Amino acid sequence: MSMEGFRVTSSFDITELQCSELNGDIFQLGIILYPVELFNEKFLIKIRDCVLKLREEHPLKLWLKWVSETPPLTEKKQQALTFLNEIVNSQFNLITDVKVKTKIIELLGEIPELSLYEKVLKAQLYLIIGNVTRSDNILKSIINLSPLENWRGFSTHQSMYHRLSRDNFKAIMERLSRHPSDRKMFELLCLYFKSYFNDPTLIEIVNDFPTKNLEKKMDLKYIEHLSPFFVRFLRINQLRIARQNGRLKDSMRYPIDVQMYWFWPFLDGEPVVSQSLVMELAQLHEKDELWFTYLIDDDKLAQLYTSKIGKSSVSERRKFLRERLEVKSDFMLAFYKLLEYGDVDASLVHKTVQFLIHD
């Protein structure tokens, strides 16, 4: 099943929309998942006219009601948002004004660190008031988590700070890059995003920041100390595939459980087959079946696992992923994999709307 249906709303001609088209599962998902702030008013009015005719429990009707009920910000929060917007877009690398600095410190206590956007926003704010260590520690906390851990827990109920950071991400990253302190942690963050994320907007932004100087120093001990597993991945990734395989055979330096989460899905080469690898896969199947489902799509791993342990069919994995949709922290990971399998139906649309509304 084509993913093209999820791009339809970005180029759809509103004058051509027929209400009958909303019966398609893919079209419904395309609307539900498309960022609400990017819909134009005409499109929303047309959708509203079509949705009025639908039954009360229809996914699109539930979704539109949820979108319409977004509570407005209080005056205090609006003032905080306006203030932070000015700060993140100002040209100053360091703020020394006591009154402004105090206000930033007060807001830092209110900003959560639940999403990557919130963390990067806080890192910039700490940097601008001169607390370089606290800023770098936040960035370090990101790049020392495996990609899976940073992907987990996606929430549709994003804070105003998350949205502020997302909308001003380029300005925030530019400020983080320009600070006169050592920027190695920032450069590692850029490499982390480029290595483990595929959001085109995010990648376009981080590609603007040079990392070549850091990449030349990747073999230095103190660079590895900043984020051991990630730096080892970057070192391996610089090698030819044949040399990668040679290094990955060193299970003391590159334990297989580390390779599973940090290396295999992100390298062009294939995992090095061994008996210990088979046992690690079997253990992963028991303790983290969701990540196992991602890894086993590799043909070499699937053949190895089938020959030594037992068959893991796509139908079994689809069934597991459907069950995993009930776990909020894993919903989007399971959902993404189901889309790759083309497993889209009315039930998935309904579960997606319920996740959006009740998350």
Coordinates of C-alpha atoms in Angstrom, one line a residue:
M1 CA 0.0 0.0 0.0
S2 CA 1.4 3.4 -1.0
M3 CA 2.5 6.0 1.5
E4 CA 1.5 8.6 -1.0
G5 CA -1.9 8.9 0.7
F6 CA -0.2 10.5 3.7
R7 CA 1.1 13.3 1.5
V8 CA -2.2 14.1 -0.2
T9 CA -3.2 16.9 2.1
S10 CA 0.0 18.9 1.5
S11 CA -0.9 19.4 -2.2
F12 CA -4.6 18.8 -2.3
D13 CA -6.8 21.2 -4.3
I14 CA -9.6 22.2 -1.9
T15 CA -11.9 23.0 -4.8
E16 CA -11.7 19.3 -6.0
L17 CA -12.4 17.7 -2.6
Q18 CA -15.4 15.3 -2.6
C19 CA -16.9 14.2 0.7
S20 CA -17.0 10.7 -0.5
E21 CA -13.2 10.6 -0.6
L22 CA -13.2 10.7 3.2
N23 CA -14.3 7.1 3.2
G24 CA -10.8 5.9 2.4
D25 CA -8.7 4.7 5.4
I26 CA -5.5 6.2 4.0
F27 CA -7.1 9.5 3.2
Q28 CA -8.5 9.7 6.8
L29 CA -5.1 8.9 8.3
G30 CA -3.5 11.5 6.0
I31 CA -5.8 14.2 7.4
I32 CA -5.6 13.0 11.1
L33 CA -1.8 12.9 11.0
Y34 CA -1.1 16.1 9.1
P35 CA -0.1 19.0 11.4
V36 CA -3.2 21.0 12.1
E37 CA -1.4 24.3 12.0
L38 CA -0.5 23.7 8.3
F39 CA -4.1 23.3 7.2
N40 CA -5.5 26.4 5.6
E41 CA -8.9 27.7 6.7
K42 CA -10.7 26.8 3.5
F43 CA -9.6 23.2 3.9
L44 CA -10.8 23.0 7.5
I45 CA -14.2 24.5 6.5
K46 CA -14.6 22.0 3.7
I47 CA -13.7 19.1 6.0
R48 CA -16.1 20.4 8.6
D49 CA -18.9 20.5 6.1
C50 CA -18.2 16.9 5.1
V51 CA -17.8 15.7 8.6
L52 CA -21.2 17.1 9.7
K53 CA -22.9 14.4 7.7
L54 CA -20.9 11.5 9.3
R55 CA -22.0 9.4 12.3
E56 CA -20.9 10.7 15.8
E57 CA -18.4 8.0 16.3
H58 CA -16.7 8.4 12.9
P59 CA -12.9 8.9 13.4
L60 CA -12.8 12.2 11.5
K61 CA -15.7 13.6 13.5
L62 CA -14.0 12.7 16.8
W63 CA -10.7 14.2 15.4
L64 CA -12.3 17.5 14.3
K65 CA -14.0 17.9 17.7
W66 CA -10.7 17.3 19.5
V67 CA -9.0 19.9 17.2
S68 CA -11.7 22.4 17.9
E69 CA -11.5 22.1 21.7
T70 CA -7.8 23.1 22.1
P71 CA -7.9 25.4 25.1
P72 CA -6.5 28.9 24.6
L73 CA -3.4 30.0 26.5
T74 CA -3.8 32.0 29.7
E75 CA -2.6 35.6 29.7
K76 CA 0.3 34.6 31.9
K77 CA 1.4 31.8 29.5
Q78 CA 1.0 34.0 26.5
Q79 CA 3.3 36.6 28.1
A80 CA 5.8 33.9 28.9
L81 CA 5.6 32.6 25.3
T82 CA 6.1 36.1 23.9
F83 CA 9.1 36.7 26.2
L84 CA 10.8 33.4 25.2
N85 CA 10.1 34.0 21.5
E86 CA 12.0 37.3 21.8
I87 CA 14.9 35.6 23.7
V88 CA 15.4 32.7 21.4
N89 CA 15.4 35.0 18.4
S90 CA 17.6 37.8 19.9
Q91 CA 21.1 38.3 18.6
F92 CA 22.8 38.1 22.0
N93 CA 25.0 35.2 22.9
L94 CA 25.0 36.1 26.6
I95 CA 22.5 38.0 28.6
T96 CA 23.8 39.8 31.7
D97 CA 20.8 42.0 32.5
V98 CA 19.8 40.9 36.0
K99 CA 16.0 41.4 35.5
V100 CA 15.9 39.4 32.2
K101 CA 18.2 36.8 33.5
T102 CA 16.0 36.2 36.6
K103 CA 13.0 35.9 34.4
I104 CA 14.7 33.3 32.2
I105 CA 15.8 31.3 35.3
E106 CA 12.1 31.3 36.6
L107 CA 10.9 30.0 33.3
L108 CA 13.6 27.3 33.2
G109 CA 12.0 25.8 36.3
E110 CA 8.7 25.5 34.4
I111 CA 9.9 24.0 31.1
P112 CA 9.7 20.2 31.2
E113 CA 12.3 18.0 29.6
L114 CA 9.9 15.4 28.1
S115 CA 10.7 16.0 24.4
L116 CA 13.8 16.6 22.4
Y117 CA 12.5 20.1 21.5
E118 CA 12.0 21.0 25.1
K119 CA 15.5 19.8 26.0
V120 CA 17.1 21.8 23.2
L121 CA 15.2 24.9 24.2
K122 CA 16.4 24.6 27.8
A123 CA 20.0 24.0 26.6
Q124 CA 19.9 27.2 24.7
L125 CA 18.4 29.2 27.6
Y126 CA 21.0 27.9 30.0
L127 CA 23.7 28.8 27.5
I128 CA 22.4 32.3 27.1
I129 CA 22.5 33.0 30.9
G130 CA 26.1 31.7 31.0
N131 CA 25.5 28.2 32.5
V132 CA 27.5 26.3 29.9
T133 CA 27.9 23.1 32.0
R134 CA 24.1 22.8 32.5
S135 CA 23.5 23.4 28.8
D136 CA 26.0 20.8 27.7
N137 CA 24.7 18.3 30.2
I138 CA 21.2 18.5 28.6
L139 CA 22.7 17.9 25.2
K140 CA 24.8 15.1 26.6
S141 CA 21.6 13.5 28.1
I142 CA 20.2 13.3 24.5
I143 CA 23.1 11.7 22.8
N144 CA 23.7 9.2 25.5
L145 CA 20.3 7.7 25.0
S146 CA 19.9 5.0 22.3
P147 CA 17.8 6.2 19.3
L148 CA 15.0 3.9 20.4
E149 CA 14.8 5.6 23.8
N150 CA 14.6 9.0 22.2
W151 CA 11.9 7.9 19.8
R152 CA 9.7 6.4 22.5
G153 CA 7.0 8.3 24.3
F154 CA 5.8 10.5 21.5
S155 CA 2.9 12.6 22.8
T156 CA 0.3 14.6 20.8
H157 CA -0.3 16.7 23.9
Q158 CA 2.8 18.9 23.3
S159 CA 3.6 21.7 25.7
M160 CA 3.7 25.3 24.5
Y161 CA 7.5 25.1 25.1
H162 CA 7.7 22.2 22.7
R163 CA 5.8 24.0 20.0
L164 CA 7.9 27.2 20.6
S165 CA 11.1 25.3 20.2
R166 CA 9.9 23.4 17.1
D167 CA 8.7 26.6 15.4
N168 CA 12.0 28.4 16.2
F169 CA 14.3 25.4 15.9
K170 CA 16.6 26.9 13.3
A171 CA 17.1 30.0 15.3
I172 CA 17.8 28.0 18.5
M173 CA 20.3 25.8 16.8
E174 CA 22.1 28.8 15.3
R175 CA 22.4 30.3 18.7
L176 CA 23.7 27.1 20.2
S177 CA 26.3 26.9 17.4
R178 CA 27.6 30.5 17.8
H179 CA 28.3 30.5 21.5
P180 CA 32.1 31.1 22.1
S181 CA 32.4 28.1 24.5
D182 CA 33.5 24.7 23.3
R183 CA 30.9 23.5 20.8
K184 CA 31.8 19.8 20.6
M185 CA 28.7 18.7 22.4
F186 CA 26.6 20.7 20.0
E187 CA 28.4 19.2 17.0
L188 CA 27.8 15.7 18.4
L189 CA 24.1 16.6 18.7
C190 CA 24.0 17.5 15.0
L191 CA 25.7 14.2 14.1
Y192 CA 23.2 12.3 16.3
F193 CA 20.3 13.9 14.6
K194 CA 21.8 13.1 11.1
S195 CA 22.6 9.5 12.1
Y196 CA 19.3 8.5 13.8
F197 CA 16.5 10.8 12.5
N198 CA 14.8 11.1 9.1
D199 CA 12.6 14.2 9.5
P200 CA 13.5 16.2 6.4
T201 CA 13.0 19.6 8.1
L202 CA 15.2 18.6 11.0
I203 CA 17.9 17.2 8.8
E204 CA 17.9 20.3 6.5
I205 CA 18.5 22.5 9.6
V206 CA 21.3 20.5 11.1
N207 CA 23.0 20.1 7.8
D208 CA 23.8 23.8 7.9
F209 CA 26.2 23.3 10.8
P210 CA 29.7 22.1 10.0
T211 CA 31.0 19.1 11.9
K212 CA 34.1 18.2 9.9
N213 CA 36.5 19.4 12.5
L214 CA 35.0 17.2 15.2
E215 CA 34.8 14.2 12.8
K216 CA 38.6 14.5 12.3
K217 CA 39.1 14.2 16.1
M218 CA 36.8 11.2 16.6
D219 CA 39.6 8.9 17.6
L220 CA 40.6 11.0 20.6
K221 CA 39.8 9.5 24.0
Y222 CA 38.1 12.6 25.4
I223 CA 35.7 12.7 22.5
E224 CA 34.6 9.1 23.2
H225 CA 34.1 10.0 26.8
L226 CA 31.3 12.5 25.8
S227 CA 29.1 9.7 24.5
P228 CA 30.9 6.3 24.3
F229 CA 28.4 4.3 22.3
F230 CA 27.5 7.0 19.8
V231 CA 31.1 8.0 19.2
R232 CA 32.0 4.3 18.6
F233 CA 29.2 4.2 16.1
L234 CA 30.5 7.3 14.3
R235 CA 34.0 5.7 14.1
I236 CA 32.6 2.5 12.7
N237 CA 30.5 4.4 10.2
Q238 CA 33.5 6.2 8.7
L239 CA 35.1 2.8 7.7
R240 CA 34.6 0.7 4.6
I241 CA 32.1 -2.2 5.2
A242 CA 34.8 -4.9 5.2
R243 CA 36.6 -3.0 8.0
Q244 CA 33.3 -2.4 9.9
N245 CA 32.7 -6.2 10.0
G246 CA 36.2 -6.7 11.4
R247 CA 35.7 -4.2 14.2
L248 CA 32.2 -5.5 15.1
K249 CA 33.7 -9.0 15.7
D250 CA 35.3 -7.5 18.8
S251 CA 32.4 -8.2 21.2
M252 CA 34.4 -6.9 24.2
R253 CA 34.6 -3.4 22.7
Y254 CA 31.4 -3.6 20.8
P255 CA 29.0 -5.8 22.8
I256 CA 26.2 -7.3 20.7
D257 CA 23.5 -5.8 22.8
V258 CA 25.0 -2.4 22.1
Q259 CA 25.3 -3.1 18.4
M260 CA 21.6 -4.0 18.3
Y261 CA 20.4 -0.6 19.5
W262 CA 23.1 1.7 18.2
F263 CA 24.7 0.1 15.1
W264 CA 22.9 -2.5 13.0
P265 CA 19.9 -0.6 11.7
F266 CA 22.0 2.5 10.9
L267 CA 25.0 1.0 9.1
D268 CA 25.1 0.1 5.4
G269 CA 26.8 -3.2 6.2
E270 CA 25.2 -6.3 7.8
P271 CA 25.5 -7.7 11.3
V272 CA 28.3 -10.2 11.8
V273 CA 26.8 -13.6 12.1
S274 CA 27.8 -15.7 15.1
Q275 CA 26.3 -18.2 17.5
S276 CA 26.3 -15.6 20.2
L277 CA 24.3 -13.3 17.9
V278 CA 21.6 -15.9 17.6
M279 CA 21.3 -16.1 21.4
E280 CA 21.2 -12.3 21.8
L281 CA 18.4 -12.2 19.2
A282 CA 16.4 -14.8 21.1
Q283 CA 16.9 -12.8 24.4
L284 CA 15.9 -9.6 22.6
H285 CA 12.7 -11.3 21.4
E286 CA 11.8 -12.0 25.0
K287 CA 12.7 -8.7 26.6
D288 CA 12.1 -6.1 23.9
E289 CA 9.9 -7.6 21.2
L290 CA 9.1 -4.2 19.7
W291 CA 12.8 -3.5 18.8
F292 CA 13.2 -7.1 17.7
T293 CA 10.4 -6.5 15.2
Y294 CA 12.4 -3.6 13.8
L295 CA 15.6 -5.6 13.6
I296 CA 14.3 -8.8 12.2
D297 CA 13.2 -7.1 9.0
D298 CA 16.8 -7.3 8.0
D299 CA 16.9 -10.4 5.6
K300 CA 20.2 -11.7 7.0
L301 CA 19.0 -11.6 10.6
A302 CA 15.6 -13.1 9.6
Q303 CA 17.3 -16.0 7.9
L304 CA 19.6 -16.6 10.8
Y305 CA 16.9 -16.5 13.4
T306 CA 14.6 -18.8 11.4
S307 CA 17.3 -21.4 10.9
K308 CA 18.4 -21.5 14.5
I309 CA 15.5 -20.5 16.7
G310 CA 12.2 -20.6 14.8
K311 CA 10.2 -18.6 12.3
S312 CA 9.1 -15.1 12.9
S313 CA 6.5 -14.4 10.2
V314 CA 5.3 -11.0 9.1
S315 CA 1.7 -12.0 10.1
E316 CA 3.0 -12.7 13.7
R317 CA 4.8 -9.4 13.8
R318 CA 1.7 -7.6 12.6
K319 CA -0.4 -9.2 15.3
F320 CA 2.1 -8.2 17.9
L321 CA 2.3 -4.6 16.6
R322 CA -1.5 -4.3 16.7
E323 CA -1.4 -5.3 20.4
R324 CA 1.4 -2.9 21.1
L325 CA -0.8 0.0 19.9
E326 CA -2.4 -0.2 23.4
V327 CA 0.9 0.9 25.0
K328 CA 1.0 4.7 24.8
S329 CA 4.8 5.1 24.9
D330 CA 5.1 2.6 22.0
F331 CA 2.1 3.6 20.0
M332 CA 3.9 5.6 17.3
L333 CA 6.7 3.0 16.9
A334 CA 4.2 0.2 16.4
F335 CA 2.1 2.5 14.2
Y336 CA 5.1 3.4 11.9
K337 CA 6.0 -0.3 11.5
L338 CA 2.4 -1.2 10.6
L339 CA 2.4 1.5 7.9
E340 CA 5.6 0.0 6.5
Y341 CA 3.8 -3.3 6.2
G342 CA 0.9 -1.6 4.5
D343 CA -1.4 -2.8 7.3
V344 CA -3.9 0.1 7.2
D345 CA -7.6 -0.4 7.9
A346 CA -10.5 1.3 9.7
S347 CA -9.4 -0.2 13.0
L348 CA -6.0 1.5 12.7
V349 CA -7.6 4.8 11.9
H350 CA -9.9 4.5 14.9
K351 CA -7.0 3.6 17.3
T352 CA -5.0 6.5 15.9
V353 CA -7.8 9.0 16.7
Q354 CA -8.2 7.5 20.2
F355 CA -4.5 7.9 20.8
L356 CA -4.6 11.5 19.7
I357 CA -7.6 12.4 21.8
H358 CA -6.8 10.5 25.0
D359 CA -2.9 10.6 25.0

